[in-house]
Short mmCIF file of C-alpha atoms and ligand atoms in Angstrom, two decimals:
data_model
loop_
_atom_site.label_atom_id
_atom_site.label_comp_id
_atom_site.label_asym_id
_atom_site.label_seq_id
_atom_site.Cartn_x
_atom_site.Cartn_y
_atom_site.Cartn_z
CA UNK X 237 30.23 -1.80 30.28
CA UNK X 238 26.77 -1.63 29.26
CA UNK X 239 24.70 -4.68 30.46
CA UNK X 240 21.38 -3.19 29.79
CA UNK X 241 19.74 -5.99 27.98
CA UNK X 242 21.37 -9.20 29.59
CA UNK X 243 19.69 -7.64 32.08
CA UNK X 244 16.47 -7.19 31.46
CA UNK X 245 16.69 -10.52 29.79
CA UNK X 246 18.14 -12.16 32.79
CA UNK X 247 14.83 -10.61 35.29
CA UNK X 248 12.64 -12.40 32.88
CA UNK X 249 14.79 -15.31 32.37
CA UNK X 250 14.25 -15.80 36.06
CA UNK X 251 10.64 -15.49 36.25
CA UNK X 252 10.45 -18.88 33.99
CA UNK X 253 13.96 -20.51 34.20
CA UNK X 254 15.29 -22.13 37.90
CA UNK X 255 17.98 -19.41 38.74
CA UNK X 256 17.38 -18.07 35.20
CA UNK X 257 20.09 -20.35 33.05
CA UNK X 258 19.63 -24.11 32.24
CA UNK X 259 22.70 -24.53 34.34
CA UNK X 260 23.65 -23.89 37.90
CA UNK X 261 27.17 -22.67 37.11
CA UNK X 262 26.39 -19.98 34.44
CA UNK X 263 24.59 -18.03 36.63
CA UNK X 264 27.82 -16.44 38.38
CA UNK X 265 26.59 -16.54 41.75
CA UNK X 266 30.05 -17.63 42.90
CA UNK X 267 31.90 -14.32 41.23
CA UNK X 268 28.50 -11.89 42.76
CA UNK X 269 27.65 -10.52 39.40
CA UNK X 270 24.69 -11.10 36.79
CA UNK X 271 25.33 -13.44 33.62
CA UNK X 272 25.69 -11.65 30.06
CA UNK X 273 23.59 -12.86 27.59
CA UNK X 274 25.30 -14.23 24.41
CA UNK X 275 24.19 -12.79 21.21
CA UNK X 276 26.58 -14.82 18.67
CA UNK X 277 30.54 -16.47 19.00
CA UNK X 278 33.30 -16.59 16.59
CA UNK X 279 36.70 -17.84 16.18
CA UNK X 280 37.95 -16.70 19.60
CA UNK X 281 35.30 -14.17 20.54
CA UNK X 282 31.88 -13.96 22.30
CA UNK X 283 29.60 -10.91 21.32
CA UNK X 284 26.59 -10.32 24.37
CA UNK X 285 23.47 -9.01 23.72
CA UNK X 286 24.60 -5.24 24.42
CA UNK X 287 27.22 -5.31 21.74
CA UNK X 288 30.37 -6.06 24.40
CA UNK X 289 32.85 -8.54 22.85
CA UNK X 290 35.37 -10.63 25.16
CA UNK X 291 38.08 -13.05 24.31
CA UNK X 292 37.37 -16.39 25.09
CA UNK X 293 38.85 -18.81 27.56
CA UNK X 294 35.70 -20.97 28.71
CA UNK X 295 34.96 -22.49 25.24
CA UNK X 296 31.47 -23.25 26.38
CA UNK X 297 33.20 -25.36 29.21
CA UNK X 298 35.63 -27.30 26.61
CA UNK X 299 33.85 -28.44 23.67
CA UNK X 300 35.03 -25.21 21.50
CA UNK X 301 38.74 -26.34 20.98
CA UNK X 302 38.76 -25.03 17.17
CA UNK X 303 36.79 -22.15 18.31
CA UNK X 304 33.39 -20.93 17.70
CA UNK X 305 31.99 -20.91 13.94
CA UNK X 306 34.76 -23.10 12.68
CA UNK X 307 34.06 -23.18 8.66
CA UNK X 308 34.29 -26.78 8.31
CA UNK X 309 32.41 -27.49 11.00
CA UNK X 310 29.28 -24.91 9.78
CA UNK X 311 29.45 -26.45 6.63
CA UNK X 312 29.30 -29.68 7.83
CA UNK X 313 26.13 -29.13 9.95
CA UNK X 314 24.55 -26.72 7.10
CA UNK X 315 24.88 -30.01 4.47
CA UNK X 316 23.56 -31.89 6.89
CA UNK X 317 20.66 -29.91 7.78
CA UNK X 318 19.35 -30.13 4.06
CA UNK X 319 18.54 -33.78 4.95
CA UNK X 320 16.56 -33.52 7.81
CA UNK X 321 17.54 -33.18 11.81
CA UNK X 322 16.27 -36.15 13.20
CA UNK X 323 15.26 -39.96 11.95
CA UNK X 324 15.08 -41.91 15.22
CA UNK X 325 16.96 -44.45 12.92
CA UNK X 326 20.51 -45.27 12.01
CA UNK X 327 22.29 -43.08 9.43
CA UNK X 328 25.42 -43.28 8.00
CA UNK X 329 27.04 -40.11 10.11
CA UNK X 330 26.62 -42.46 13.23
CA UNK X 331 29.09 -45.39 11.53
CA UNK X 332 31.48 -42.08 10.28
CA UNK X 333 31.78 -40.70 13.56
CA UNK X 334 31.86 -44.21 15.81
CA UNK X 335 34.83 -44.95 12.98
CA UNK X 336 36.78 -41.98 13.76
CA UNK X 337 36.43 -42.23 17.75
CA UNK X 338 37.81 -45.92 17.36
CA UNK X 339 40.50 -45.49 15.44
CA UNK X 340 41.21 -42.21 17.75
CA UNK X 341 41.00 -43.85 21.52
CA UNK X 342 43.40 -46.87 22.28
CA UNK X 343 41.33 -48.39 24.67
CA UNK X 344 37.94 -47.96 22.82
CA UNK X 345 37.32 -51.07 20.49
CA UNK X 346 33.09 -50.78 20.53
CA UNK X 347 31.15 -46.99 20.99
CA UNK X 348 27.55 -45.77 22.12
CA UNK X 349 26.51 -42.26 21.31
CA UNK X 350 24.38 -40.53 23.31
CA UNK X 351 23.57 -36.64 24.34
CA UNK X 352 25.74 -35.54 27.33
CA UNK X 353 28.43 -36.43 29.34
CA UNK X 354 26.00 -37.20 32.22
CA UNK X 355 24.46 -39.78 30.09
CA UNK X 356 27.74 -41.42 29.05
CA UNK X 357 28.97 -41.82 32.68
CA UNK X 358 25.93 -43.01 34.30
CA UNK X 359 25.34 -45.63 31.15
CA UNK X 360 29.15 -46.64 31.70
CA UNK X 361 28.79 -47.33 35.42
CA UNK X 362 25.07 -49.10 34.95
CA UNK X 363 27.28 -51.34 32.56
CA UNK X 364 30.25 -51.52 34.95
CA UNK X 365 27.65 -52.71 37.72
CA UNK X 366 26.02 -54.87 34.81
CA UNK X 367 29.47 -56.76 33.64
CA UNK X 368 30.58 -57.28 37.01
CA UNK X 369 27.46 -58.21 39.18
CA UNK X 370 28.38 -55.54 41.46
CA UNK X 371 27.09 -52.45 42.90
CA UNK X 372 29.79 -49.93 44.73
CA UNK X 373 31.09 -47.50 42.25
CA UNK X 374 34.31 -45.21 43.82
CA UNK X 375 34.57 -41.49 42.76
CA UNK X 376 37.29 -39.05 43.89
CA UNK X 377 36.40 -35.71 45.93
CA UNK X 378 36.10 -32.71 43.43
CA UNK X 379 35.61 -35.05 40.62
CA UNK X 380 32.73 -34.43 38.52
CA UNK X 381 30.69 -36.93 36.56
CA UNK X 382 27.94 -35.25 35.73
CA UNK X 383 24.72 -35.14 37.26
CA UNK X 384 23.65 -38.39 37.72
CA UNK X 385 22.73 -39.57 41.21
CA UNK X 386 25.61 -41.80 41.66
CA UNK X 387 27.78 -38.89 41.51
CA UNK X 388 26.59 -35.93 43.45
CA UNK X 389 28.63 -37.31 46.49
CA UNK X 390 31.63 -34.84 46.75
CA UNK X 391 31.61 -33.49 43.19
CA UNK X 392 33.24 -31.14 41.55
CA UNK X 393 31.69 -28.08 39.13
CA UNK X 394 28.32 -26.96 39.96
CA UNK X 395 27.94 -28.78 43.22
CA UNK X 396 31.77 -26.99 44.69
CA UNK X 397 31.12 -23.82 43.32
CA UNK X 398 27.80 -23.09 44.66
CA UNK X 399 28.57 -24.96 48.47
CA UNK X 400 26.42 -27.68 47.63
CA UNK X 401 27.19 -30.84 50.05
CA UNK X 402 25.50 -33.14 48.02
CA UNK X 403 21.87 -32.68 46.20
CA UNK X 404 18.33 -33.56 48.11
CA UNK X 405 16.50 -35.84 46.22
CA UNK X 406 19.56 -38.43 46.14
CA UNK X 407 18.11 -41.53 48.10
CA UNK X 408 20.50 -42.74 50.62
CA UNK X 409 20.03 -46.02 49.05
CA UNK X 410 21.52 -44.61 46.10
CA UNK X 411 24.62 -42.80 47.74
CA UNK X 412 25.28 -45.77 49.62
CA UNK X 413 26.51 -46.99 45.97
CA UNK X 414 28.82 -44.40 46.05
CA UNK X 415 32.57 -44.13 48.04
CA UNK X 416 33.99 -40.94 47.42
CA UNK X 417 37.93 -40.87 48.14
CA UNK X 418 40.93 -38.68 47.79
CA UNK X 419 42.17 -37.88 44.39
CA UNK X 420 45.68 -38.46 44.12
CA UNK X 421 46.14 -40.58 47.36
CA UNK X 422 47.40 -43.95 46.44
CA UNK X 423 47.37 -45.21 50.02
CA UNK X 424 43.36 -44.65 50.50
CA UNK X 425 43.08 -45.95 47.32
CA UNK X 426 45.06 -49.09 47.75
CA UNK X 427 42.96 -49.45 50.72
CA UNK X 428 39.95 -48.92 49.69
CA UNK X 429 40.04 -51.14 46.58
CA UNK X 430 41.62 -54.21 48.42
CA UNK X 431 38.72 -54.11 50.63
CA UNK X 432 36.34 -57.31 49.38
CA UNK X 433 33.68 -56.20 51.78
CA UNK X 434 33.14 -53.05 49.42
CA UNK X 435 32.32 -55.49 46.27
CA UNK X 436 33.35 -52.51 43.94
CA UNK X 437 32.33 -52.35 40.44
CA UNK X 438 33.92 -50.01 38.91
CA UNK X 439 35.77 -47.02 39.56
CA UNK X 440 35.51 -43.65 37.81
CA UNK X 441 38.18 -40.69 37.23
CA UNK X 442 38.56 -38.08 35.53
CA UNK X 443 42.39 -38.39 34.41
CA UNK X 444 43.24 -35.19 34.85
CA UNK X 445 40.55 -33.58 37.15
CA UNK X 446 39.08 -30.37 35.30
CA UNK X 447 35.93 -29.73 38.18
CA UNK X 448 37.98 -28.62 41.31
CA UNK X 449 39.82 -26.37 38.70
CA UNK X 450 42.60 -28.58 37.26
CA UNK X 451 44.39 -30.84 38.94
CA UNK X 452 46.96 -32.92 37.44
CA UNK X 453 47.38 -36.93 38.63
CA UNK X 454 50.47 -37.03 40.69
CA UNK X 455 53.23 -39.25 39.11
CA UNK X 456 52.27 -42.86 39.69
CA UNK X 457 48.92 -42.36 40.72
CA UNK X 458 46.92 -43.10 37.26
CA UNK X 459 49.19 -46.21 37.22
CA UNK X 460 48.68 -47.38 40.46
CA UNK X 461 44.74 -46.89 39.77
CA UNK X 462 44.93 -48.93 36.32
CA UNK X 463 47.11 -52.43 38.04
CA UNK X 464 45.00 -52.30 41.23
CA UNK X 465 41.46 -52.34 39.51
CA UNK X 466 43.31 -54.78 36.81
CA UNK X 467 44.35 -57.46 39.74
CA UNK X 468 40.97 -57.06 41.40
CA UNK X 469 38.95 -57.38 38.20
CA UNK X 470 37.53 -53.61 38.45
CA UNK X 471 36.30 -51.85 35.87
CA UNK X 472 38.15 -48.89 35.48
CA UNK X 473 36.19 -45.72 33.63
CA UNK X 474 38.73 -43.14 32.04
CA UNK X 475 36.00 -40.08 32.24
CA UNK X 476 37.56 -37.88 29.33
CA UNK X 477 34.21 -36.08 28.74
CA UNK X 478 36.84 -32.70 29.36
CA UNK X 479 39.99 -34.06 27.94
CA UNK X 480 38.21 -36.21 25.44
CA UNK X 481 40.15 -35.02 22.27
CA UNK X 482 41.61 -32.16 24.59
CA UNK X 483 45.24 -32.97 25.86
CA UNK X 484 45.61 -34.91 22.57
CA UNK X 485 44.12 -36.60 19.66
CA UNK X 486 44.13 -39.77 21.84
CA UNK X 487 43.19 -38.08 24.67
CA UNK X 488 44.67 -38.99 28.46
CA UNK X 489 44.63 -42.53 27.50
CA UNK X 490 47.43 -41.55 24.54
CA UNK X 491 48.97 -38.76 26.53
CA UNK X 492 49.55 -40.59 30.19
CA UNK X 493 49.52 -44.19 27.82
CA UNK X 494 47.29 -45.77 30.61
CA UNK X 495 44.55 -47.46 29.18
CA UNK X 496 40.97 -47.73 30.97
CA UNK X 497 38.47 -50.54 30.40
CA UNK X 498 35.87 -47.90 29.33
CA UNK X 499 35.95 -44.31 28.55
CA UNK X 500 33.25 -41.53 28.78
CA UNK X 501 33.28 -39.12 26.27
CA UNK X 502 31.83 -35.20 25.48
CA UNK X 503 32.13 -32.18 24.81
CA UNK X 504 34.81 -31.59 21.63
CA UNK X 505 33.13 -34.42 19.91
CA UNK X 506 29.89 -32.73 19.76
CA UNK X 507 31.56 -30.03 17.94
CA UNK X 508 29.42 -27.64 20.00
CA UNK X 509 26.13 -29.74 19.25
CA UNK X 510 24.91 -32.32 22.30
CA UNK X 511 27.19 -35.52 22.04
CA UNK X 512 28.29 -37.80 24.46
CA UNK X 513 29.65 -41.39 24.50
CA UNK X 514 30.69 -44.65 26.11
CA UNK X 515 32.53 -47.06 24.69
CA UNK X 516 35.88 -49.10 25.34
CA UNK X 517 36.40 -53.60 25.18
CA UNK X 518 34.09 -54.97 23.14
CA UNK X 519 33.36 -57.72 25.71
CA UNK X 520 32.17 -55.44 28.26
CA UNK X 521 30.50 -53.26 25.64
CA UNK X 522 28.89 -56.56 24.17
CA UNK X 523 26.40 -56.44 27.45
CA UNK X 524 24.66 -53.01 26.12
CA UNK X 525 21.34 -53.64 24.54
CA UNK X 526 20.11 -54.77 22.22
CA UNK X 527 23.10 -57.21 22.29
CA UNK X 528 23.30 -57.63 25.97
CA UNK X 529 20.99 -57.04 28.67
CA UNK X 530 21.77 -53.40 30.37
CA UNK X 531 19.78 -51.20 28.70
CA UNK X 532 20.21 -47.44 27.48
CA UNK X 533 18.51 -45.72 24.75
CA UNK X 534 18.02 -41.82 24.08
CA UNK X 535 15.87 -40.35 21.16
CA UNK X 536 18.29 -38.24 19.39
CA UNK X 537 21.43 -40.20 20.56
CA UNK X 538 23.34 -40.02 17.23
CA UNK X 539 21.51 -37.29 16.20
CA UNK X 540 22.50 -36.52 12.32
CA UNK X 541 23.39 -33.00 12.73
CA UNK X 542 25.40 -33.61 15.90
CA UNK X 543 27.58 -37.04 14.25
CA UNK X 544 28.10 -34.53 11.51
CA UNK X 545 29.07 -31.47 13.80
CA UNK X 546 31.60 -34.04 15.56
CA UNK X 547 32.96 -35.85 13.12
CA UNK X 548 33.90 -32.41 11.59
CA UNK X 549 35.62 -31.81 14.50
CA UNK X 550 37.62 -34.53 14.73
CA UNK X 551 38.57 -34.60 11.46
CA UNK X 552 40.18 -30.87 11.69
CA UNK X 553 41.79 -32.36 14.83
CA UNK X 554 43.28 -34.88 13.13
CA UNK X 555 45.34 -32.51 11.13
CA UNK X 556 48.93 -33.49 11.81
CA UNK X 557 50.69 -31.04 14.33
CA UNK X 558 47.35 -30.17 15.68
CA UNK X 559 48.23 -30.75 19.52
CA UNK X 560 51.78 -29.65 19.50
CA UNK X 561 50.83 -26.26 18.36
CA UNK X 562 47.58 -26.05 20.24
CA UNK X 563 49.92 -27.06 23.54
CA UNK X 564 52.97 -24.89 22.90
CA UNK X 565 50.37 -21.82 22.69
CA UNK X 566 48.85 -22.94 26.00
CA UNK X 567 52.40 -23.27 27.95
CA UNK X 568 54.09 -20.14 26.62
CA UNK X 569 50.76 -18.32 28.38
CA UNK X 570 50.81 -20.02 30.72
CA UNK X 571 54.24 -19.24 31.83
CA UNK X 572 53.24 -15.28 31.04
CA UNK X 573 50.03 -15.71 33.49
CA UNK X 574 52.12 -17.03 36.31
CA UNK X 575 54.66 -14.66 36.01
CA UNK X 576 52.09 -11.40 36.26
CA UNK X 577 50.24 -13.43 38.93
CA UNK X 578 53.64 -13.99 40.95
CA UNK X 579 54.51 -10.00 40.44
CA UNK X 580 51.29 -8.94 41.74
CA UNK X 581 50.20 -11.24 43.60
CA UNK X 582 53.44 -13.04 45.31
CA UNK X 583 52.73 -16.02 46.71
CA UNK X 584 49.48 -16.29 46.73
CA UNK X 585 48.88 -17.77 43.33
CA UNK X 586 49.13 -21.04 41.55
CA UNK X 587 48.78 -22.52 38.56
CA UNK X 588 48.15 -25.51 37.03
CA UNK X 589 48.33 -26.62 33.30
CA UNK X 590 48.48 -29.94 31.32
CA UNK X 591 48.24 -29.34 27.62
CA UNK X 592 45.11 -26.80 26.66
CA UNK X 593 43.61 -26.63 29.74
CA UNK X 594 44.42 -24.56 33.04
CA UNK X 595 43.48 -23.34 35.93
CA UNK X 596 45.07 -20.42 38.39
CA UNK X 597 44.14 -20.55 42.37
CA UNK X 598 44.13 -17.85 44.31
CA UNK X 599 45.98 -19.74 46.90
CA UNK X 600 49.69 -20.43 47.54
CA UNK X 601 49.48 -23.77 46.54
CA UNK X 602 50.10 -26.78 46.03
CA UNK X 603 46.52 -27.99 44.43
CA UNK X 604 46.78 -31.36 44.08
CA UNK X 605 43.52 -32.59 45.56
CA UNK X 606 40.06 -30.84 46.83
CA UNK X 607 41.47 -30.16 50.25
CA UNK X 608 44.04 -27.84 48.85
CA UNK X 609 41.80 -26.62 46.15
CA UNK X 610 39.43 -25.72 48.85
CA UNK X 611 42.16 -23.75 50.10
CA UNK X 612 41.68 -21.21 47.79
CA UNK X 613 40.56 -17.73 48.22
CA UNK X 614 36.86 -17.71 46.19
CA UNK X 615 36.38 -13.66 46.60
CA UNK X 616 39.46 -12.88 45.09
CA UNK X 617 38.71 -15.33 41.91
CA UNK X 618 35.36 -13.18 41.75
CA UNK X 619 37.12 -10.02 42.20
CA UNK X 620 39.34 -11.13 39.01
CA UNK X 621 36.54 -12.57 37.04
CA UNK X 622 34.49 -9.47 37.58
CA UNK X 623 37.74 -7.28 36.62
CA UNK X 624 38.75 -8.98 33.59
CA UNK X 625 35.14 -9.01 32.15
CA UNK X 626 34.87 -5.56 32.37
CA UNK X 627 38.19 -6.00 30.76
CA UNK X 628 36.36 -7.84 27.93
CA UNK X 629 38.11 -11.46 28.75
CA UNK X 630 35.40 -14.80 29.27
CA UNK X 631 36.77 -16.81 32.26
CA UNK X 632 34.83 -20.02 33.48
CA UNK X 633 32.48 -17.97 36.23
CA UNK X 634 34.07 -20.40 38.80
CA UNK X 635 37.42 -20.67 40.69
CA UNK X 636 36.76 -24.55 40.47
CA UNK X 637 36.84 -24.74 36.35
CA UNK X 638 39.05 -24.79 33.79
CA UNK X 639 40.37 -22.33 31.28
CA UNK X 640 40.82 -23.39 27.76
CA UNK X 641 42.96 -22.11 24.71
CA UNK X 642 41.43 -22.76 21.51
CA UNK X 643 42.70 -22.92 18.30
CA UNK X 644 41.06 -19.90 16.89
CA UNK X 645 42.97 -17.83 19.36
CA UNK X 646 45.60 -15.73 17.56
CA UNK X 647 48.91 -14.37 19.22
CA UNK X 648 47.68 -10.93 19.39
CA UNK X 649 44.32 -12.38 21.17
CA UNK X 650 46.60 -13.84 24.07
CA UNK X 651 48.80 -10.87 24.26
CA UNK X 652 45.60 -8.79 24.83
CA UNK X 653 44.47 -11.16 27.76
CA UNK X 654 47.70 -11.19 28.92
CA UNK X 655 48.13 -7.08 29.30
CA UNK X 656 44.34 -7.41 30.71
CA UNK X 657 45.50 -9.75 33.01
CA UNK X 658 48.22 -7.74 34.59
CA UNK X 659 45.49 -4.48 34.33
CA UNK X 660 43.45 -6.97 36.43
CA UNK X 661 46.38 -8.09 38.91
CA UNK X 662 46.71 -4.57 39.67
CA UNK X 663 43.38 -3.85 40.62
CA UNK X 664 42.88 -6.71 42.85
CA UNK X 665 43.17 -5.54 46.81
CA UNK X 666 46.32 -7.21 48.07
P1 KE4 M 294 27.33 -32.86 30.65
O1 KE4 M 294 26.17 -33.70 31.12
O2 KE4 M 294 27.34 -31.48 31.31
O3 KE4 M 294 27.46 -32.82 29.14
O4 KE4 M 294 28.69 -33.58 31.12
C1 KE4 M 294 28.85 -33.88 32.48
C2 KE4 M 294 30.33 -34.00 32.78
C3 KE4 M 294 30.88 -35.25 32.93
N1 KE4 M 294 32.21 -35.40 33.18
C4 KE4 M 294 33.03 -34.33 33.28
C5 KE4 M 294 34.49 -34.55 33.56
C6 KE4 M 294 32.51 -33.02 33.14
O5 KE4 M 294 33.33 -31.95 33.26
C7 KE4 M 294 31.14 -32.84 32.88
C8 KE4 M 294 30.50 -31.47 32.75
N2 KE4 M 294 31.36 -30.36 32.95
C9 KE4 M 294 30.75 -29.16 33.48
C10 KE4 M 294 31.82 -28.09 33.70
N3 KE4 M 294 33.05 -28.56 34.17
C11 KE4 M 294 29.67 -28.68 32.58
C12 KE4 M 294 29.24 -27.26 32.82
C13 KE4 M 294 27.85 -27.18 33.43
O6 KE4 M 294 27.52 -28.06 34.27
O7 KE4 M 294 27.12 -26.25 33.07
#
């Protein structure tokens, strides 16, 4: 595969960018090879720089559900552009797309916008700590909130992949905030949240956890979470900034029907532009300035061409049948990927799905919470990655992320991956 201008465009990428990319995780240091540089995406492809064209599964980390280029979404964001991209003022696309995330989310009676995920967690926990008087705010190891200093205690993403204990420049003060516990163990948890001498604000999860690869709650566990932090008047943060719009039009709250005090939001409803959110009961959203006292602000937070972007989105998302199609796709490839990893690779493989989103370890398995995720063999995911690229198939340049089917890919797209897979499988040193 010829690489020749990714690069030359990554050395001088690198001579002006940290790393070269404007995020830790796309530089592919964990699967030992360079980063392509992306010339265009559509529908269910990515075209680099050198003309190579790959199927793919990382959707820009989630947000591309419909796929890249998505007409109504273009349009949207082309009609919009002829107005202007930025007012620092209300507009009407705000109201549209705070309408649509309402009426779509349970739990979510009241919604702020802002620009990433990182700035709808940490604004949700600030309020959390706000509502409640507060100040300890529990996380789960290999959870991922963003980058926020709160959360780089045990995270997930960026800080597993590349080894990273924590991050310097995080105060202890700050961590001291911050318990980090077990995902899926209901015992720690039970403990930990029944201890008064922690005076616990809030605690965050991601329902299903997409930043240690995935890993689904185990039965009981989002339901124990939810009547614990109910009886011990914790506010509990659904972050859904991955499966926001993802695992259905609802999202976890509709698909697991547990319903959070507040929910952080990303990704898909950005359409592919910067988007984020907070929102959930309007009495603890009430304390957000300008009507309460915690403040957040951000420039372009409901930026024009971004509302318009997701509200386009959500509207195409909306289309009846959406989910159960999108879903069925996923799980009849899903079934085809394990069985070509279990041929090949017997026993040393596992898999885990719920709805769109997906994750194989190169481990025997079970995953069901960092430690075993940890278990898994990282070389072996770079051997793949590098194998399947070549291949012309886009993984998530991590073992600890998430694969995602889109909507935009078509049968023959999947079968493809699927015979590139096995190609791949074969390769692989046993
Ligand atoms: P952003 O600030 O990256 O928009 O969102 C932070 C965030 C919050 N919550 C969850 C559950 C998330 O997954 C993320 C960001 N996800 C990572 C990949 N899993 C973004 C990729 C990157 O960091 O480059």
């Amino acid at each position: 595969m010829n690489t020749e201008r990714s690069r030359n465009l990554f050395q001088k990428a690198q001579t002006l960018i940290p790393g070269g990319v404007n995020s830790p995780v796309r530089a592919c240091k964990s699967v030992a090879c360079d980063p392509l540089f992306v010339a265009r995406a559509d529908g269910a492809k990515i075209y680099d720089v050198d003309g190579n064209v790959f199927i793919d599964f990382l959707a820009s980390w989630g947000p591309m559900i419909l796929g890249h280029n998505h007409p109504t979404v273009v349009a949207a964001i082309q009609e919009a552009l002829a107005h202007g991209t930025s007012y620092g003022a209300p507009c009407p696309a705000e109201v549209e797309l705070a309408e649509l995330v309402c009426e779509a989310l349970p739990s979510v009676e009241r919604v702020r916008f802002v620009s990433s995920g990182t700035e709808a967690t940490m604004s949700a926990v600030r309020l959390a700590r706000g509502y409640t008087g507060r100040k300890m705010v529990v996380k789960f190891d290999g959870c991922y909130h963003g980058h926020a200093d709160s959360f780089l205690v045990k995270a997930g993403s960026g800080i597993i992949t590349l080894g990273i204990p924590g991050s310097p420049g995080v105060p202890d003060d700050i961590v001291k905030n911050t318990l980090s516990i077990p995902y899926n163990d209901v015992v720690t948890l039970e403990k930990t949240l029944r201890d008064a001498s922690l005076d616990i604000a809030c605690v965050i999860v991601e329902p299903v956890a997409g930043n240690m690869g995935v890993v689904p709650p185990a039965p009981g566990f989002l339901e124990t979470l939810r009547a614990l932090t109910a009886e011990l008047g914790i506010v509990l943060i659904f972050d859904e900034v991955i499966t926001g719009f993802r695992l259905a039009y609802g999202g976890a709250q509709s698909y697991f029907g547990i319903m959070p005090d507040l929910t952080c939001l990303g990704k898909i409803i950005g359409g592919g532009l910067p988007v984020g959110a907070y929102g959930g009961k309007a009495e603890i959203m009430a304390k957000i300035a300008p009507e309460g006292p915690v403040y957040q602000a951000g420039t372009l937070s409901g930026n024009p061409l971004a509302m318009a972007a997701g509200a386009a989105t959500l509207k195409a998302l909306a289309e009846p049948g959406f989910y159960d199609r999108l879903n069925a796709k996923a799980a009849a490839y899903a079934d085809r990927l394990a069985e070509i990893a279990a041929k090949h690779l017997p026993g040393a493989t596992t898999l885990n799905r719920v709805g769109s989103m997906m994750t194989t370890f190169f481990t025997a398995g079970p995953v069901t919470d960092f430690t075993s995720a940890m278990t898994a063999d990282t070389g072996r995911y770079a051997a793949f990655y590098r194998e399947m690229l070549a291949q012309g198939v886009y993984l998530a340049p991590s073992q600890f992320e998430a694969a995602f089917i889109s909507a935009a890919q078509r049968e023959e797209d999947l079968a493809t991956a699927l015979e590139k897979t096995e190609w791949s499988f074969k390769k692989l040193p046993k």
